Amino acid sequence: MTLCSFERSRQRIAEASRLIPGGVSSHFRFGVSPTPLVIERADGVYLYDADGNRLIDYYLALGPMILGHTPVDVIEAARAQLERGILYGGQSELEFDAARLVCEMVPCAERVRFASSGSEAVQLALRLARATTGRKTVLKFEGHYHGWLDSVLWSVGTPPDDLGPEAQPIPFAGSSGQDPMAGAHVEVLSWNRTEQVVERLARGDVAAVIMEPMMCNSGGILPLPGYLEAVRKACTDSGTVLIFDEVITGFRVGPGGAQQRLGVTPDLAIFAKAIANGFSVAAVAGQARFMDQLAHGGIIHGGTYNAQSIAMAATIATLKRLNTPGVFEMMEERGQRLMTGLSDALKEAGIPATVRGLPQIFSVALGLKTPPVNYRDTLATDRKRYIRLTTAMLERGVRALERGAWFLSTEHDDEIIATTIAAFREALATIRT
Ligand code: PMP
């Protein structure tokens, strides 16, 4: 078999670096092995790059493309709207329809406000929580990512030496240039440790607890049985707003997100990514008693591009499809088969690893012998070896994230999954030593 090469991408990235720092427009596209790719077009599960390679895609643009890269219904809805104007600076029936769908599908959603990216929607949820409680402190958890802005980029990828004691993690700034004062009211806890959060909330001075209800950004870890329920109760008892950041899990692990699947309803939730299959849409959804503060509480939420008409048309088409009976069951079955196939291949190769998460978003970690329960446990992952594995897979036409996550779409059919498992087995053979 001829292996894919990526020389043209490498060369164009080097040339583009004279215009765009690093040749990329997001930090998370930078420094990937063997090079950031230059994509020419996409179709279904495939990406076609500048070197003429056809790659089966499990990045899915870091999550959004749940219906694959070219869903006819979404594209047609967007195309039809394009003829009717781009951005109105006013409301539209499209926006109302999209809102109705979110409220029908998501358990916590009595109201919804649209935004343009997950990062800013997070800021709105925190602002609502602080305004309605009159408190300042926000609790977040190690390894949970809530966007790149100063107020939340704390303790996402803390190096082992900077963690501090598990009972009292030291907040760690994720970027140089970050305002240290932006973390003044952020406290960090270790996730999946019930006693920590219950004890802290008992002091009655916390505005919000924010978490990924399934820790997707640091390794596909599910909450331990009873953990979400205990946090929910502690929040209710202490008058703290519980916020689920469902930017990844929303409309991906089920039509109503992780809150529906895991059976615990937050006060507010944040959505983005899969909500519009690649268009710039995010949302904060939640109970009327919080959300309606936006109508009369003096809380500012702005955004020139919020509820942009084409993106709203795409949102409606995406949500309608995801709300069709059978769609999630199909992804569940195929994703499960993929997880089992990868897991079996790893066992046969004698490489200790975990394959964990949910079929629509799971994570592979080499070097872990027992399932991790929080960020600290994931630090034992053999990341260098996994990068060798994803690079070898890419050379065999399969693109998966170097940090372990695999995103599934409705278009990853039986044949694609079989091809993927075969490429994975071949790639594994290259990292035996
Ligand atoms: N929250 C979570 C859980 C995310 O995974 C992300 C993005 N990966 C964000 C927030 C930020 O979203 P965006 O990149 O749209 O700003």
Coordinates of C-alpha atoms and ligand atoms in Angstrom, one line a residue:
M1 CA 0.0 0.0 0.0
T2 CA 1.2 3.5 -0.8
L3 CA 1.3 5.7 2.2
C4 CA -0.2 9.2 2.1
S5 CA 2.3 12.0 2.1
F6 CA 1.7 15.6 3.3
E7 CA 4.5 17.5 1.6
R8 CA 2.3 20.0 -0.2
S9 CA 0.4 20.8 3.0
R10 CA 3.7 21.3 4.8
Q11 CA 5.0 23.6 2.1
R12 CA 1.8 25.7 1.9
I13 CA 1.7 26.1 5.8
A14 CA 5.3 27.3 5.7
E15 CA 4.5 29.8 3.0
A16 CA 1.3 30.9 4.6
S17 CA 3.1 31.5 7.9
R18 CA 4.4 34.7 6.3
L19 CA 0.8 35.9 6.3
I20 CA -0.9 34.1 9.2
P21 CA 1.2 33.3 12.3
G22 CA 1.9 29.6 12.2
G23 CA -0.2 29.3 9.1
V24 CA -3.3 28.6 11.2
S25 CA -6.2 30.6 12.6
S26 CA -6.8 28.6 15.9
H27 CA -4.2 27.4 18.4
F28 CA -5.7 24.0 18.3
R29 CA -4.9 23.5 14.6
F30 CA -1.2 24.3 15.3
G31 CA 1.6 21.9 15.9
V32 CA -0.2 18.7 14.8
S33 CA 1.8 15.8 13.4
P34 CA 3.1 15.5 10.7
T35 CA 1.8 19.0 9.7
P36 CA -1.4 21.1 9.8
L37 CA -3.3 20.0 6.7
V38 CA -4.5 22.2 3.9
I39 CA -7.9 21.0 2.9
E40 CA -9.3 21.5 -0.6
R41 CA -12.8 20.1 -0.2
A42 CA -14.9 17.7 1.9
D43 CA -17.6 15.2 1.1
G44 CA -19.5 13.0 3.5
V45 CA -16.9 11.4 5.9
Y46 CA -14.0 12.4 3.6
L47 CA -11.6 15.3 3.5
Y48 CA -9.5 15.9 0.4
D49 CA -6.2 17.7 1.0
A50 CA -3.7 19.6 -1.0
D51 CA -1.6 16.5 -1.5
G52 CA -4.5 14.7 -3.2
N53 CA -5.1 12.4 -0.2
R54 CA -8.6 11.3 0.6
L55 CA -8.9 11.0 4.4
I56 CA -11.7 9.4 6.5
D57 CA -12.4 12.2 9.0
Y58 CA -12.9 11.6 12.8
Y59 CA -11.9 15.2 13.7
L60 CA -15.2 16.4 12.2
A61 CA -13.8 20.0 12.7
L62 CA -13.5 19.1 16.4
G63 CA -17.1 18.0 16.7
P64 CA -19.5 20.0 14.7
M65 CA -20.0 17.9 11.6
I66 CA -22.3 15.3 13.1
L67 CA -24.2 14.9 9.8
G68 CA -20.9 14.6 7.9
H69 CA -19.4 17.3 5.7
T70 CA -22.0 17.6 3.0
P71 CA -25.5 17.0 4.4
V72 CA -28.0 17.8 1.6
D73 CA -30.8 19.0 3.8
V74 CA -28.5 21.5 5.7
I75 CA -26.8 22.7 2.6
E76 CA -30.1 23.2 0.8
A77 CA -31.6 25.1 3.8
A78 CA -28.5 27.4 3.9
R79 CA -28.5 27.9 0.1
A80 CA -32.2 28.8 0.1
Q81 CA -31.7 31.3 2.9
L82 CA -28.7 32.9 1.2
E83 CA -31.1 34.2 -1.5
R84 CA -33.1 36.0 1.1
G85 CA -30.4 38.1 2.7
I86 CA -27.5 37.5 4.9
L87 CA -27.7 39.4 8.2
Y88 CA -30.7 41.4 9.2
G89 CA -29.8 43.0 12.5
G90 CA -33.4 42.0 13.4
Q91 CA -35.3 38.9 14.3
S92 CA -36.6 36.3 12.0
E93 CA -39.0 33.4 12.0
L94 CA -35.9 31.2 11.5
E95 CA -34.6 32.2 14.8
F96 CA -37.9 31.5 16.5
D97 CA -38.1 28.1 14.9
A98 CA -34.6 27.2 15.9
A99 CA -35.4 28.3 19.5
R100 CA -38.5 26.2 19.5
L101 CA -36.6 23.1 18.5
V102 CA -33.9 23.6 21.1
C103 CA -36.6 24.0 23.8
E104 CA -38.4 20.9 22.6
M105 CA -35.2 18.8 22.6
V106 CA -33.2 19.9 25.6
P107 CA -34.5 19.1 29.1
C108 CA -33.3 22.3 30.8
A109 CA -34.3 24.6 28.0
E110 CA -37.3 26.8 28.8
R111 CA -35.6 29.7 27.0
V112 CA -32.6 30.0 24.7
R113 CA -30.4 32.8 23.5
F114 CA -28.2 32.4 20.5
A115 CA -24.5 33.4 20.2
S116 CA -21.8 32.7 17.7
S117 CA -19.2 30.6 19.5
G118 CA -19.0 28.4 22.5
S119 CA -16.5 30.6 24.2
E120 CA -18.8 33.6 24.3
A121 CA -21.9 31.6 25.2
V122 CA -20.0 30.4 28.3
Q123 CA -19.4 34.0 29.3
L124 CA -23.1 34.7 29.1
A125 CA -24.0 31.8 31.3
L126 CA -21.5 32.9 33.9
R127 CA -22.8 36.4 33.8
L128 CA -26.3 35.2 34.3
A129 CA -25.3 33.1 37.2
R130 CA -23.4 35.9 38.9
A131 CA -26.2 38.4 38.3
T132 CA -29.0 36.3 39.6
T133 CA -27.1 35.0 42.7
G134 CA -25.3 38.2 43.5
R135 CA -22.2 36.1 44.2
K136 CA -18.8 36.2 42.5
T137 CA -17.1 32.8 42.8
V138 CA -17.3 30.2 40.0
L139 CA -16.1 26.6 40.5
K140 CA -14.6 24.8 37.6
F141 CA -12.8 21.5 37.3
E142 CA -9.3 20.4 36.3
G143 CA -9.1 19.4 32.6
H144 CA -12.5 20.9 31.7
Y145 CA -12.3 23.4 28.8
H146 CA -14.8 26.2 28.5
G147 CA -13.2 28.3 25.8
W148 CA -10.1 30.3 25.3
L149 CA -11.1 33.5 27.2
D150 CA -9.3 34.8 30.2
S151 CA -12.1 34.1 32.8
V152 CA -12.2 30.4 32.1
L153 CA -8.9 29.3 30.7
W154 CA -7.7 28.0 34.0
S155 CA -6.4 24.5 34.8
V156 CA -7.2 22.9 31.5
G157 CA -3.9 21.3 30.7
T158 CA -2.0 21.9 33.9
P159 CA 1.5 20.3 33.9
P160 CA 1.9 17.7 36.6
D161 CA 4.4 19.8 38.7
D162 CA 1.9 22.7 38.9
L163 CA -1.2 20.8 40.0
G164 CA -0.9 21.3 43.8
P165 CA -2.6 18.9 46.2
E166 CA -5.7 17.1 44.8
A167 CA -7.8 18.4 47.8
Q168 CA -6.9 22.0 46.8
P169 CA -5.7 22.3 43.2
I170 CA -3.9 25.5 42.3
P171 CA -5.6 27.4 39.4
F172 CA -3.2 27.3 36.5
A173 CA -3.3 30.0 33.7
G174 CA -3.6 28.3 30.3
S175 CA -2.0 31.1 28.3
S176 CA 0.7 33.7 28.7
G177 CA -0.8 37.1 28.5
Q178 CA -3.8 36.1 30.4
D179 CA -5.1 38.6 33.0
P180 CA -4.3 37.1 36.4
M181 CA -7.2 39.1 37.9
A182 CA -9.6 37.3 35.6
G183 CA -9.1 34.2 37.7
A184 CA -9.5 36.0 41.0
H185 CA -13.0 34.5 41.5
V186 CA -12.4 31.2 39.8
E187 CA -11.8 28.2 42.0
V188 CA -10.7 24.8 40.7
L189 CA -11.6 21.4 42.0
S190 CA -10.8 17.9 41.0
W191 CA -13.8 16.4 39.0
N192 CA -15.7 13.2 40.1
R193 CA -14.9 13.8 43.7
T194 CA -18.3 14.3 45.4
E195 CA -17.0 15.3 48.8
Q196 CA -14.9 18.1 47.5
V197 CA -17.7 19.9 45.7
V198 CA -20.3 19.2 48.4
E199 CA -18.1 20.6 51.1
R200 CA -17.2 23.7 49.1
L201 CA -20.8 24.5 48.1
A202 CA -21.9 24.2 51.7
R203 CA -20.3 27.6 52.5
G204 CA -23.1 29.1 50.4
D205 CA -21.1 31.7 48.5
V206 CA -20.6 30.1 45.1
A207 CA -22.4 31.7 42.1
A208 CA -22.0 28.8 39.7
V209 CA -20.5 25.3 39.1
I210 CA -19.6 24.9 35.5
M211 CA -18.5 21.5 34.1
E212 CA -18.5 19.4 31.0
P213 CA -21.1 16.8 32.1
M214 CA -18.9 14.2 30.4
M215 CA -15.2 15.3 30.4
C216 CA -14.6 15.2 26.6
N217 CA -11.7 17.7 26.4
S218 CA -9.4 15.7 28.6
G219 CA -10.3 12.1 27.8
G220 CA -13.8 10.9 27.3
I221 CA -14.5 10.4 31.0
L222 CA -18.0 9.8 32.2
P223 CA -19.2 11.0 35.6
L224 CA -19.1 8.3 38.3
P225 CA -22.5 6.9 39.3
G226 CA -24.3 9.4 41.5
Y227 CA -21.8 12.2 41.0
L228 CA -23.9 14.5 38.9
E229 CA -26.9 13.9 41.1
A230 CA -24.9 14.8 44.2
V231 CA -23.6 18.0 42.5
R232 CA -27.2 18.8 41.4
K233 CA -28.4 18.5 45.0
A234 CA -25.6 20.5 46.5
C235 CA -26.2 23.3 44.0
T236 CA -29.9 23.3 44.7
D237 CA -29.3 23.3 48.5
S238 CA -26.8 26.1 48.4
G239 CA -28.6 28.3 45.8
T240 CA -25.7 27.8 43.3
V241 CA -26.4 27.8 39.5
L242 CA -25.4 24.5 37.9
I243 CA -24.1 25.0 34.4
F244 CA -23.4 22.1 32.0
D245 CA -21.1 23.0 29.2
E246 CA -22.5 20.8 26.4
V247 CA -20.6 22.4 23.6
I248 CA -19.3 18.9 22.7
T249 CA -22.0 16.6 24.1
G250 CA -25.0 18.7 23.1
F251 CA -27.0 17.2 20.2
R252 CA -24.2 14.7 19.9
V253 CA -24.6 12.1 22.7
G254 CA -28.4 12.2 22.3
P255 CA -31.0 14.6 21.0
G256 CA -31.2 16.3 24.4
G257 CA -27.5 16.1 25.1
A258 CA -25.7 14.6 28.1
Q259 CA -28.3 16.0 30.5
Q260 CA -30.9 13.9 28.9
R261 CA -28.7 10.8 28.5
L262 CA -27.3 11.0 32.0
G263 CA -30.6 12.0 33.6
V264 CA -29.5 15.2 35.5
T265 CA -30.9 18.6 34.5
P266 CA -28.7 21.7 35.0
D267 CA -30.1 25.2 35.5
L268 CA -28.2 26.5 32.4
A269 CA -26.5 24.7 29.5
I270 CA -24.2 25.8 26.7
F271 CA -24.4 24.5 23.2
A272 CA -22.4 25.0 20.0
K273 CA -20.7 22.6 17.5
A274 CA -23.3 19.9 16.5
I275 CA -26.2 22.4 16.9
A276 CA -25.6 23.7 13.3
N277 CA -23.3 21.2 11.7
G278 CA -20.5 23.6 11.1
F279 CA -22.2 27.0 11.0
S280 CA -21.2 29.5 13.7
V281 CA -24.0 29.0 16.2
A282 CA -23.9 28.7 19.9
A283 CA -26.6 28.9 22.5
V284 CA -27.3 29.3 26.2
A285 CA -30.4 27.5 27.2
G286 CA -32.0 27.2 30.6
Q287 CA -34.8 27.8 33.1
A288 CA -36.9 30.9 32.5
R289 CA -36.2 32.2 36.0
F290 CA -32.6 32.8 35.0
M291 CA -32.9 33.4 31.3
D292 CA -35.7 36.0 31.6
Q293 CA -33.3 38.2 33.5
L294 CA -32.0 39.0 30.1
A295 CA -35.3 40.7 29.2
H296 CA -35.6 42.9 32.3
G297 CA -32.6 42.5 34.6
G298 CA -30.0 44.9 33.1
I299 CA -27.8 42.0 32.0
I300 CA -26.0 42.7 28.7
H301 CA -25.6 40.1 26.0
G302 CA -24.6 41.3 22.6
G303 CA -23.2 40.0 19.3
T304 CA -23.5 41.4 15.8
Y305 CA -23.6 37.9 14.2
N306 CA -25.9 36.2 16.8
A307 CA -28.7 34.2 15.1
Q308 CA -27.4 35.0 11.6
S309 CA -30.0 34.0 9.2
I310 CA -28.1 31.4 7.2
A311 CA -26.8 29.8 10.3
M312 CA -30.3 29.7 11.8
A313 CA -31.6 27.9 8.6
A314 CA -28.7 25.4 9.1
T315 CA -29.6 25.0 12.8
I316 CA -33.2 24.1 12.0
A317 CA -32.2 21.6 9.3
T318 CA -29.6 20.0 11.6
L319 CA -31.9 19.8 14.6
K320 CA -34.8 18.4 12.6
R321 CA -32.6 15.6 11.3
L322 CA -31.1 14.9 14.7
N323 CA -34.6 14.7 16.1
T324 CA -35.6 12.0 13.6
P325 CA -36.3 8.7 15.3
G326 CA -33.5 6.2 14.7
V327 CA -30.6 8.6 14.0
F328 CA -29.0 8.3 17.4
E329 CA -29.6 4.5 17.6
M330 CA -27.8 4.1 14.3
M331 CA -24.8 6.1 15.5
E332 CA -24.8 4.3 18.8
E333 CA -24.6 0.9 17.1
R334 CA -21.9 1.8 14.7
G335 CA -19.9 3.8 17.2
Q336 CA -20.0 0.9 19.6
R337 CA -18.7 -1.4 16.9
L338 CA -15.9 1.0 16.2
M339 CA -15.0 1.2 19.9
T340 CA -15.0 -2.5 20.2
G341 CA -12.9 -3.0 17.0
L342 CA -10.2 -0.5 18.3
S343 CA -10.2 -2.0 21.7
D344 CA -9.8 -5.6 20.4
A345 CA -7.0 -4.5 18.1
L346 CA -5.2 -2.9 21.0
K347 CA -5.6 -6.1 23.1
E348 CA -4.3 -8.3 20.3
A349 CA -1.3 -6.0 19.8
G350 CA -0.6 -6.3 23.6
I351 CA -0.7 -2.6 24.0
P352 CA -2.2 -1.4 27.3
A353 CA -4.9 1.2 26.6
T354 CA -8.4 2.4 27.4
V355 CA -11.1 3.1 24.9
R356 CA -13.8 4.9 26.7
G357 CA -16.7 7.4 26.4
L358 CA -19.8 7.2 24.4
P359 CA -20.2 5.9 20.8
Q360 CA -20.6 9.4 19.3
I361 CA -17.6 10.8 21.1
F362 CA -15.0 8.5 22.7
S363 CA -11.3 8.6 23.6
V364 CA -8.4 6.3 23.1
A365 CA -5.5 6.5 25.6
L366 CA -2.4 4.4 25.4
G367 CA -0.5 3.4 28.5
L368 CA -3.5 3.5 30.9
K369 CA -4.2 0.2 32.6
T370 CA -7.3 1.3 34.6
P371 CA -10.0 3.7 33.5
P372 CA -9.2 7.3 34.6
V373 CA -11.8 9.2 36.6
N374 CA -10.4 12.7 36.4
Y375 CA -7.7 14.8 34.8
R376 CA -4.9 13.7 37.1
D377 CA -5.5 10.1 36.1
T378 CA -5.1 10.9 32.4
L379 CA -1.6 12.2 33.0
A380 CA -0.2 8.7 32.8
T381 CA -1.3 8.5 29.1
D382 CA 1.6 7.8 26.7
R383 CA 0.9 10.8 24.4
K384 CA 4.0 10.5 22.3
R385 CA 3.2 7.0 21.3
Y386 CA -0.4 7.9 20.5
I387 CA 0.9 10.7 18.2
R388 CA 3.0 8.1 16.4
L389 CA -0.2 6.0 16.1
T390 CA -2.4 8.9 14.7
T391 CA 0.4 9.8 12.3
A392 CA 0.6 6.2 11.1
M393 CA -3.2 6.2 10.7
L394 CA -3.1 9.5 8.8
E395 CA -0.6 7.9 6.4
R396 CA -3.2 5.2 5.9
G397 CA -6.0 7.6 5.2
V398 CA -7.7 8.0 8.6
R399 CA -7.6 11.3 10.5
A400 CA -8.2 11.2 14.2
L401 CA -7.3 13.7 16.9
E402 CA -3.9 13.4 18.4
R403 CA -5.2 14.0 21.9
G404 CA -7.3 10.8 21.8
A405 CA -10.8 11.9 20.9
W406 CA -12.8 10.3 18.1
F407 CA -15.9 12.1 16.7
L408 CA -18.5 10.0 14.8
S409 CA -21.0 11.3 12.3
T410 CA -24.2 9.8 10.8
E411 CA -22.1 9.1 7.6
H412 CA -19.6 6.8 9.2
D413 CA -21.3 3.6 7.8
D414 CA -20.4 -0.1 8.2
E415 CA -17.9 0.0 5.4
I416 CA -16.1 3.1 6.7
I417 CA -15.9 1.6 10.1
A418 CA -14.4 -1.7 8.8
T419 CA -11.9 0.3 6.7
T420 CA -11.0 2.3 9.8
I421 CA -10.4 -0.7 12.0
A422 CA -8.2 -2.3 9.3
A423 CA -6.1 0.9 9.0
F424 CA -5.9 1.1 12.8
R425 CA -4.5 -2.4 13.0
E426 CA -1.9 -1.6 10.4
A427 CA -1.0 1.6 12.2
L428 CA -0.7 -0.3 15.5
A429 CA 1.9 -2.6 13.9
T430 CA 4.1 0.4 13.3
I431 CA 4.2 1.4 17.0
R432 CA 4.8 -2.0 18.6
T433 CA 8.3 -1.0 19.4
Ligands
PMP1 N1 -16.7 24.4 25.8 C1 -16.3 23.2 25.4 C2 -16.7 22.0 26.2 C3 -15.6 23.1 24.2 O1 -15.2 21.8 23.8 C4 -15.3 24.2 23.5 C5 -14.5 24.1 22.2 N2 -13.8 23.0 21.9 C6 -15.7 25.5 23.9 C7 -16.4 25.5 25.1 C8 -15.4 26.7 23.2 O2 -16.2 26.8 22.0 P1 -15.7 27.6 20.8 O3 -14.4 27.0 20.2 O4 -16.9 27.6 19.8 O5 -15.4 29.0 21.3

